[in-house]
Coordinates of C-alpha atoms in Angstrom, one line a residue:
M1 CA 22.0 24.7 8.7
R2 CA 21.1 22.4 5.7
P3 CA 20.1 18.9 6.7
D4 CA 22.4 16.1 5.6
G5 CA 21.3 13.9 2.7
T6 CA 19.1 16.6 1.0
L7 CA 19.4 17.2 -2.8
S8 CA 18.7 20.1 -5.0
P9 CA 15.5 19.6 -7.1
E10 CA 17.7 19.5 -10.3
T11 CA 19.9 16.8 -8.9
A12 CA 17.0 14.7 -7.5
T13 CA 15.2 14.9 -10.9
R14 CA 18.3 13.9 -12.9
R15 CA 18.9 10.9 -10.5
F16 CA 15.3 9.8 -10.8
L17 CA 15.3 9.9 -14.6
D18 CA 18.6 8.1 -14.8
A19 CA 17.3 5.3 -12.6
L20 CA 14.4 4.4 -15.0
T21 CA 14.9 1.0 -16.4
K22 CA 12.8 1.3 -19.5
P23 CA 11.1 3.9 -21.7
S24 CA 8.3 5.5 -19.7
R25 CA 5.4 7.8 -19.9
I26 CA 5.3 9.6 -16.5
L27 CA 2.1 11.0 -15.1
V28 CA 2.8 13.9 -12.7
A29 CA 0.2 14.3 -10.0
I30 CA -0.1 18.0 -9.7
S31 CA -2.3 19.9 -7.3
G32 CA -0.9 23.4 -8.2
G33 CA 1.0 23.6 -4.9
S34 CA 4.7 24.5 -4.9
D35 CA 5.9 20.9 -4.5
S36 CA 4.0 19.3 -7.4
T37 CA 4.4 22.3 -9.6
G38 CA 8.1 22.3 -9.0
L39 CA 8.3 18.6 -9.8
L40 CA 6.4 19.1 -13.1
V41 CA 8.7 22.0 -14.1
A42 CA 11.9 20.1 -13.1
L43 CA 10.9 17.1 -15.1
A44 CA 9.9 19.1 -18.1
D45 CA 13.2 21.1 -18.0
A46 CA 15.3 17.9 -17.7
L47 CA 13.6 16.1 -20.5
K48 CA 13.8 19.2 -22.7
A49 CA 17.6 19.2 -22.2
A50 CA 17.9 15.5 -23.0
R51 CA 17.6 15.1 -26.7
N52 CA 15.8 12.0 -28.2
S53 CA 14.6 11.0 -24.7
S54 CA 12.4 7.9 -24.6
I55 CA 10.6 9.4 -21.6
S56 CA 7.5 11.6 -22.0
L57 CA 5.3 13.5 -19.5
C58 CA 1.6 13.9 -18.9
A59 CA -0.2 15.3 -15.8
A60 CA -3.4 14.9 -13.8
T61 CA -5.1 17.0 -11.1
V62 CA -7.4 15.4 -8.6
D63 CA -10.2 17.7 -7.6
H64 CA -11.5 16.4 -4.2
A65 CA -14.5 18.7 -4.4
L66 CA -14.1 19.6 -0.8
R67 CA -13.6 23.3 -1.3
A68 CA -15.5 25.9 -3.4
D69 CA -12.3 27.0 -5.2
S70 CA -11.0 23.6 -6.1
A71 CA -12.5 23.4 -9.6
D72 CA -11.1 26.8 -10.5
E73 CA -7.7 25.8 -9.2
A74 CA -7.8 22.7 -11.3
R75 CA -8.4 24.9 -14.4
Q76 CA -5.4 27.0 -13.5
V77 CA -3.2 23.9 -13.3
A78 CA -4.6 22.8 -16.7
A79 CA -3.6 26.1 -18.2
L80 CA -0.1 25.8 -16.8
C81 CA 0.3 22.3 -18.3
H82 CA -1.0 23.6 -21.6
S83 CA 1.6 26.4 -21.6
L84 CA 4.3 23.7 -21.1
G85 CA 2.9 21.5 -23.8
I86 CA 2.1 18.7 -21.4
P87 CA -1.2 16.7 -21.8
H88 CA -3.4 17.1 -18.7
V89 CA -6.7 15.8 -17.3
T90 CA -8.7 16.7 -14.2
K91 CA -10.3 13.9 -12.2
T92 CA -13.0 14.8 -9.7
W93 CA -14.0 12.9 -6.6
L94 CA -17.7 12.6 -7.1
G95 CA -20.4 11.4 -4.7
P96 CA -21.0 11.9 -1.0
K97 CA -18.0 12.3 1.3
P98 CA -17.6 10.4 4.6
K99 CA -18.2 12.4 7.8
T100 CA -15.3 10.7 9.6
G101 CA -11.9 9.6 8.3
I102 CA -12.1 12.1 5.4
M103 CA -8.3 12.3 5.0
A104 CA -7.9 8.6 4.6
A105 CA -10.9 8.4 2.2
A106 CA -9.5 11.3 0.2
R107 CA -6.1 9.6 -0.1
D108 CA -7.7 6.4 -1.3
A109 CA -9.9 8.2 -3.8
R110 CA -6.9 10.3 -5.0
Y111 CA -4.8 7.3 -6.0
E112 CA -7.8 5.5 -7.6
L113 CA -8.4 8.6 -9.7
L114 CA -4.7 8.9 -10.6
A115 CA -4.8 5.3 -11.7
E116 CA -7.8 6.1 -14.0
A117 CA -5.9 9.1 -15.4
A118 CA -2.8 6.9 -16.0
D119 CA -5.0 4.6 -18.0
E120 CA -6.5 7.4 -20.0
L121 CA -3.1 9.0 -20.8
A122 CA -1.3 5.6 -21.3
A123 CA 1.1 6.4 -18.5
D124 CA 3.0 3.6 -16.8
L125 CA 4.4 5.5 -13.8
V126 CA 3.0 8.2 -11.5
V127 CA 5.1 10.7 -9.6
T128 CA 4.1 12.8 -6.6
G129 CA 5.7 15.9 -5.1
H130 CA 6.3 14.6 -1.5
T131 CA 9.3 16.4 0.0
F132 CA 11.9 16.1 2.7
D133 CA 9.7 18.4 4.8
D134 CA 6.7 15.9 4.4
Q135 CA 9.0 13.1 5.4
R136 CA 10.2 14.8 8.5
E137 CA 6.6 15.6 9.6
T138 CA 5.5 12.0 9.0
L139 CA 8.3 10.5 11.0
V140 CA 7.7 12.8 14.0
M141 CA 3.9 12.1 13.9
R142 CA 4.4 8.4 13.8
G143 CA 7.1 8.6 16.4
A144 CA 4.6 10.3 18.7
R145 CA 2.2 7.4 18.3
S146 CA 4.6 4.4 18.5
E147 CA 8.0 3.5 19.7
A148 CA 8.5 1.2 16.6
E149 CA 10.9 2.6 14.0
S150 CA 9.0 4.0 11.0
T151 CA 10.2 4.1 7.4
G152 CA 8.1 7.2 6.9
I153 CA 6.9 8.0 3.4
A154 CA 8.1 5.3 0.9
D155 CA 10.0 6.6 -2.1
L156 CA 8.3 3.9 -4.3
V157 CA 4.9 2.3 -3.9
L158 CA 2.8 -0.1 -5.9
F159 CA -0.9 0.8 -6.0
D160 CA -3.6 -1.8 -6.5
R161 CA -1.0 -4.3 -7.9
R162 CA -0.9 -2.4 -11.1
L163 CA 0.6 1.1 -11.0
W164 CA 3.9 2.2 -9.5
I165 CA 4.1 5.6 -7.7
A166 CA 7.4 7.3 -7.2
R167 CA 8.4 10.3 -5.0
P168 CA 11.5 11.8 -6.6
F169 CA 11.6 14.9 -4.3
L170 CA 11.7 13.1 -1.0
S171 CA 15.3 14.3 -0.5
C172 CA 14.4 17.9 -1.5
L173 CA 13.6 20.9 0.8
R174 CA 10.4 22.7 0.0
E175 CA 12.2 26.0 0.1
D176 CA 14.6 24.9 -2.6
I177 CA 11.7 23.9 -4.8
R178 CA 10.1 27.3 -4.3
A179 CA 13.4 29.0 -5.1
V180 CA 13.4 27.3 -8.5
L181 CA 9.8 28.4 -9.2
R182 CA 10.6 32.0 -8.1
A183 CA 13.6 32.0 -10.5
R184 CA 11.3 31.0 -13.3
Q185 CA 8.7 33.6 -12.1
L186 CA 6.2 30.8 -11.8
Q187 CA 3.3 31.1 -9.3
W188 CA 1.9 28.3 -7.2
L189 CA -1.4 27.7 -5.4
D190 CA -1.7 27.6 -1.6
D191 CA -4.4 25.2 -0.3
P192 CA -5.9 26.9 2.8
S193 CA -6.2 23.5 4.5
N194 CA -2.4 23.4 4.7
D195 CA -2.7 26.1 7.4
D196 CA -5.7 24.7 9.2
P197 CA -4.5 23.5 12.7
K198 CA -7.5 21.1 13.0
Y199 CA -5.3 18.7 10.9
E200 CA -2.5 16.8 12.7
R201 CA 0.0 17.4 10.0
V202 CA -0.5 21.2 10.1
R203 CA -0.1 21.2 13.8
M204 CA 3.1 19.2 13.4
R205 CA 4.4 21.6 10.7
L206 CA 3.8 24.6 12.9
A207 CA 5.6 22.9 15.8
L208 CA 8.6 22.0 13.7
K209 CA 8.9 25.4 12.1
D210 CA 11.8 26.5 14.3
H211 CA 13.6 23.2 13.8
A212 CA 14.1 23.1 10.0
A213 CA 17.6 21.6 10.3
A214 CA 16.4 18.4 12.0
A215 CA 16.8 15.5 9.6
P216 CA 14.8 12.3 9.4
L217 CA 16.5 8.9 9.6
M218 CA 17.1 8.0 6.0
D219 CA 18.2 4.4 6.4
A220 CA 15.2 3.0 8.2
G221 CA 13.8 1.9 4.8
D222 CA 17.0 0.0 4.0
R223 CA 16.8 -1.8 7.3
R224 CA 13.2 -2.7 6.6
A225 CA 14.0 -4.0 3.1
S226 CA 16.8 -6.1 4.5
L227 CA 14.5 -7.6 7.2
A228 CA 11.9 -8.3 4.5
E229 CA 14.5 -10.2 2.5
D230 CA 15.4 -12.3 5.5
A231 CA 11.7 -12.9 6.2
A232 CA 11.1 -13.9 2.5
R233 CA 13.8 -16.6 2.8
W234 CA 12.2 -17.8 6.1
L235 CA 8.8 -17.9 4.4
A236 CA 10.1 -20.0 1.5
A237 CA 11.8 -22.5 3.9
H238 CA 9.3 -22.8 6.7
F239 CA 5.8 -21.8 5.6
V240 CA 3.1 -23.6 3.5
V241 CA -0.5 -22.8 2.9
H242 CA -3.3 -25.4 2.5
A243 CA -6.3 -24.7 0.3
S244 CA -5.6 -20.9 0.5
V245 CA -7.0 -20.8 4.0
L246 CA -4.9 -22.7 6.5
G247 CA -1.3 -21.6 7.0
Q248 CA 1.4 -23.8 8.6
V249 CA 4.7 -22.7 10.0
S250 CA 7.2 -25.6 10.7
L251 CA 8.6 -26.1 14.2
A252 CA 12.0 -25.3 12.8
G253 CA 10.7 -22.0 11.6
L254 CA 9.6 -21.0 15.1
V255 CA 13.2 -20.8 16.4
A256 CA 14.2 -18.2 13.9
D257 CA 15.6 -14.8 14.8
R258 CA 13.0 -12.8 16.8
S259 CA 13.0 -9.8 14.4
V260 CA 12.3 -12.1 11.5
L261 CA 9.5 -13.8 13.4
E262 CA 8.0 -10.4 14.4
Y263 CA 8.0 -9.2 10.8
A264 CA 6.8 -12.4 9.2
L265 CA 4.1 -13.5 11.7
S266 CA 2.7 -10.0 12.1
R267 CA 2.2 -9.7 8.3
L268 CA 0.9 -13.3 8.0
A269 CA -1.7 -12.4 10.6
A270 CA -2.8 -9.4 8.5
V271 CA -3.1 -11.6 5.4
F272 CA -5.1 -14.4 7.1
G273 CA -7.2 -11.9 9.1
G274 CA -7.9 -9.7 6.0
Q275 CA -6.4 -6.6 7.7
P276 CA -4.5 -3.8 6.0
Y277 CA -2.0 -3.4 8.7
A278 CA 0.4 -5.8 10.4
L279 CA -0.5 -7.2 13.8
G280 CA 0.3 -4.7 16.5
R281 CA 3.3 -4.9 18.8
E282 CA 1.4 -6.0 21.9
Q283 CA -0.4 -8.8 20.2
T284 CA 2.7 -9.9 18.3
D285 CA 4.6 -10.0 21.6
A286 CA 1.9 -12.2 23.1
L287 CA 2.1 -14.6 20.1
L288 CA 5.9 -14.9 20.4
A289 CA 5.5 -15.5 24.1
L290 CA 3.1 -18.4 23.4
I291 CA 5.6 -19.8 20.9
E292 CA 8.5 -19.5 23.3
K293 CA 6.7 -21.6 25.9
R294 CA 6.9 -24.6 23.6
E295 CA 3.6 -25.8 24.9
L296 CA 0.5 -26.8 22.9
A297 CA -1.7 -23.8 23.0
R298 CA -4.1 -21.6 21.0
M299 CA -4.8 -17.9 20.9
T300 CA -6.8 -15.4 18.8
A301 CA -5.4 -12.0 17.6
G302 CA -6.2 -9.8 14.7
R303 CA -9.2 -12.0 13.6
V304 CA -6.8 -15.0 13.3
V305 CA -6.7 -18.2 15.3
F306 CA -3.1 -19.3 16.1
D307 CA -2.9 -23.0 17.0
L308 CA 0.4 -24.3 18.2
R309 CA 0.7 -28.1 17.6
R310 CA 3.3 -30.8 17.7
N311 CA 3.9 -30.3 13.9
G312 CA 4.0 -26.5 13.8
L313 CA 2.0 -23.4 14.2
F314 CA -1.3 -23.2 12.3
L315 CA -3.2 -20.0 11.5
C316 CA -6.5 -19.3 9.9
R317 CA -9.3 -16.7 10.0
E318 CA -11.5 -17.0 13.0
S319 CA -15.1 -17.7 12.1
R320 CA -16.7 -14.6 13.7
G321 CA -17.5 -11.3 12.1
I322 CA -17.3 -12.4 8.4
L323 CA -19.7 -10.1 6.6
P324 CA -21.5 -11.0 3.4
L325 CA -20.9 -9.3 0.0
V326 CA -23.3 -8.9 -2.9
L327 CA -21.8 -8.6 -6.4
P328 CA -23.9 -7.7 -9.4
E329 CA -23.3 -9.4 -12.8
G330 CA -19.8 -8.4 -13.9
G331 CA -19.0 -7.0 -10.5
C332 CA -15.7 -7.3 -8.6
G333 CA -15.1 -6.8 -4.9
I334 CA -12.9 -7.8 -2.0
W335 CA -14.6 -10.2 0.4
D336 CA -13.5 -10.2 4.1
G337 CA -10.2 -8.5 3.1
R338 CA -8.9 -12.0 2.0
F339 CA -10.3 -12.8 -1.5
E340 CA -10.9 -10.8 -4.7
I341 CA -14.0 -12.1 -6.2
R342 CA -15.3 -11.5 -9.8
N343 CA -18.8 -12.4 -10.8
H344 CA -19.1 -13.6 -14.4
D345 CA -22.3 -15.4 -13.6
R346 CA -25.7 -14.1 -14.8
G347 CA -27.3 -11.9 -12.2
A348 CA -26.2 -11.0 -8.7
V349 CA -24.3 -13.4 -6.4
W350 CA -24.2 -13.3 -2.6
I351 CA -20.9 -14.3 -1.0
E352 CA -21.0 -15.5 2.6
A353 CA -18.9 -17.7 5.0
A354 CA -19.2 -21.4 4.3
G355 CA -19.8 -22.2 7.9
S356 CA -19.8 -25.5 9.6
A357 CA -21.2 -27.3 6.5
A358 CA -17.9 -27.1 4.7
M359 CA -15.4 -29.9 5.4
P360 CA -12.6 -31.0 3.1
T361 CA -12.4 -34.5 1.7
A362 CA -9.1 -34.3 -0.2
N363 CA -6.7 -37.0 0.8
D364 CA -3.7 -34.7 1.0
L365 CA -5.3 -32.7 3.8
Q366 CA -6.2 -35.6 6.0
A367 CA -3.0 -35.5 8.0
L368 CA -3.7 -31.9 9.2
P369 CA -5.4 -31.2 12.5
K370 CA -9.1 -31.7 11.9
S371 CA -10.3 -28.9 14.2
A372 CA -7.9 -26.4 12.6
L373 CA -8.9 -27.5 9.1
R374 CA -12.6 -27.4 9.9
R375 CA -12.2 -23.8 11.3
A376 CA -10.3 -22.7 8.2
Y377 CA -12.8 -24.2 5.8
A378 CA -15.7 -22.5 7.7
A379 CA -14.1 -19.2 6.7
L380 CA -14.1 -20.0 3.0
P381 CA -16.4 -18.1 0.7
R382 CA -19.8 -19.7 -0.3
F383 CA -21.9 -18.5 -3.2
V384 CA -25.7 -18.3 -3.0
D385 CA -28.5 -16.7 -4.9
A386 CA -31.1 -14.1 -3.7
N387 CA -33.0 -16.9 -2.0
G388 CA -30.0 -18.1 0.0
E389 CA -29.7 -21.3 -2.1
A390 CA -26.2 -22.5 -3.1
L391 CA -25.3 -21.9 -6.7
S392 CA -25.0 -24.9 -8.9
A393 CA -21.5 -26.1 -9.8
G394 CA -21.9 -24.5 -13.3
R395 CA -22.9 -21.1 -12.0
A396 CA -20.3 -21.2 -9.1
G397 CA -17.6 -21.9 -11.7
K398 CA -18.3 -18.5 -13.2
V399 CA -17.4 -16.7 -9.9
L400 CA -13.6 -16.3 -9.9
V401 CA -11.8 -16.2 -6.6
T402 CA -8.2 -15.0 -6.1
P403 CA -6.3 -14.7 -2.8
Y404 CA -6.1 -11.0 -1.7
F405 CA -3.3 -9.8 0.6
A406 CA -4.7 -6.9 2.5
P407 CA -1.4 -5.5 3.8
F408 CA 0.1 -5.5 0.3
D409 CA -2.4 -5.5 -2.6
R410 CA -3.7 -1.9 -2.2
F411 CA -0.4 -0.2 -1.2
L412 CA 2.9 -2.1 -1.4
T413 CA 6.0 -0.2 -0.5
R414 CA 9.2 -1.2 -2.2
F415 CA 10.6 -2.2 1.2
D416 CA 8.2 -5.1 1.4
V417 CA 8.2 -6.3 -2.2
I418 CA 10.5 -9.3 -1.7
F419 CA 8.4 -10.6 1.2
A420 CA 5.2 -10.0 -0.7
D421 CA 6.5 -11.9 -3.8
S422 CA 7.5 -14.8 -1.5
L423 CA 4.0 -14.8 -0.1
A424 CA 2.4 -14.8 -3.6
A425 CA 4.6 -17.9 -4.4
A426 CA 3.4 -19.7 -1.3
F427 CA -0.3 -19.1 -2.2
G428 CA 0.4 -20.0 -5.9
T429 CA -0.8 -16.6 -7.2
R430 CA 0.8 -14.2 -9.6
P431 CA 3.9 -12.2 -8.6
Y432 CA 3.8 -8.4 -8.2
P433 CA 4.9 -6.2 -11.2
K434 CA 8.6 -5.2 -11.1
A435 CA 9.5 -1.7 -10.2
P436 CA 10.4 0.6 -13.1
L437 CA 13.4 2.0 -11.2
G438 CA 16.7 0.1 -11.0
L439 CA 18.2 2.4 -8.3
I440 CA 16.9 4.6 -5.5
D441 CA 19.5 7.2 -4.3
G442 CA 22.2 5.0 -5.8
K443 CA 21.0 1.8 -4.2
T444 CA 19.7 -1.3 -6.1
I445 CA 16.1 -2.1 -5.3

């Protein structure tokens, strides 16, 4: 039985192209497997049928250099792209590979290399071949780890605040994609790691083999987006940030709907703690329990100190575990998961926590709780030279600091864009780039 909500590859491709809001150059991330090959062919066919299209294609293959055959496979993909008249580049993941967390590291490297390829080929949008089958596996895996509802694989993601990545085939079955390729007498490559049961996804795929008709929940993302919109309004009404380091939620904001508080506070905790993921359910429940008691109290969770006072809830980075960062001249890095720092000074700069020596003198901060303010300022970055001496004002002025939102600035799903933009406004930093698609499956984003 065919799962509800699935589309043919041709229909999904047509809907995707129709949803583009401006002329685009699309970079297809192609490994040579059936899904990405099918996506490339479907897009090429659709654009060939549309005369005078303002959309063009290019392609990139990421060679993770983890298997002996990967370089040869990349050459086969390049040959296919050449036969279709589509510009193609291969990007190789160079350098030593981590012994643990290889899948996560490979994913991060893959998108970094795709972003490089997009720059080289002047592409403004990347598409990947994730399918309905991938979505189903992801939802089942995440469901086994947590009772919290998962949105699964997002259909649209912003990478590194600069490049949107779309998944046009999330509503397509892999077998339908392969049927299109067979009809065209086109071959695809099979990565042997896709059959290796040492990987969780492969084990899940094998376990689900006899349950192909089971459909994932397709509206979880819509519920998440709606909640993010409510949380964005809450943020604009009830949250302020002082000197980029001390957050304050008004007392009125603490009596909001519980689901809004869960969403907003768990993500504010990730921002102030410099963590890529929202605060976990158990710690969030403990924080909400503290708030519901309506008593002055303090707790630490996710590297963040939450301080409930008579004039609201204050939150800032705790002063422990803040590691230094060294940036060479012209270098850029993320310090403590909270600040992006660019060194335009001559020579290397060391960044460390300001510590107890830092204390504000600005008049507009004097009404704030001194202990909370002192704690927040101690977690600010301080710039020193190789001898540990503080940089002069002139040199320090050449080191540029921008707030960095760890749960959003590397990978931002379209479900969270509205909240992330509200957060950027609260910190006085630039908004996120607008998505290039006006609709997803017929729904405005």
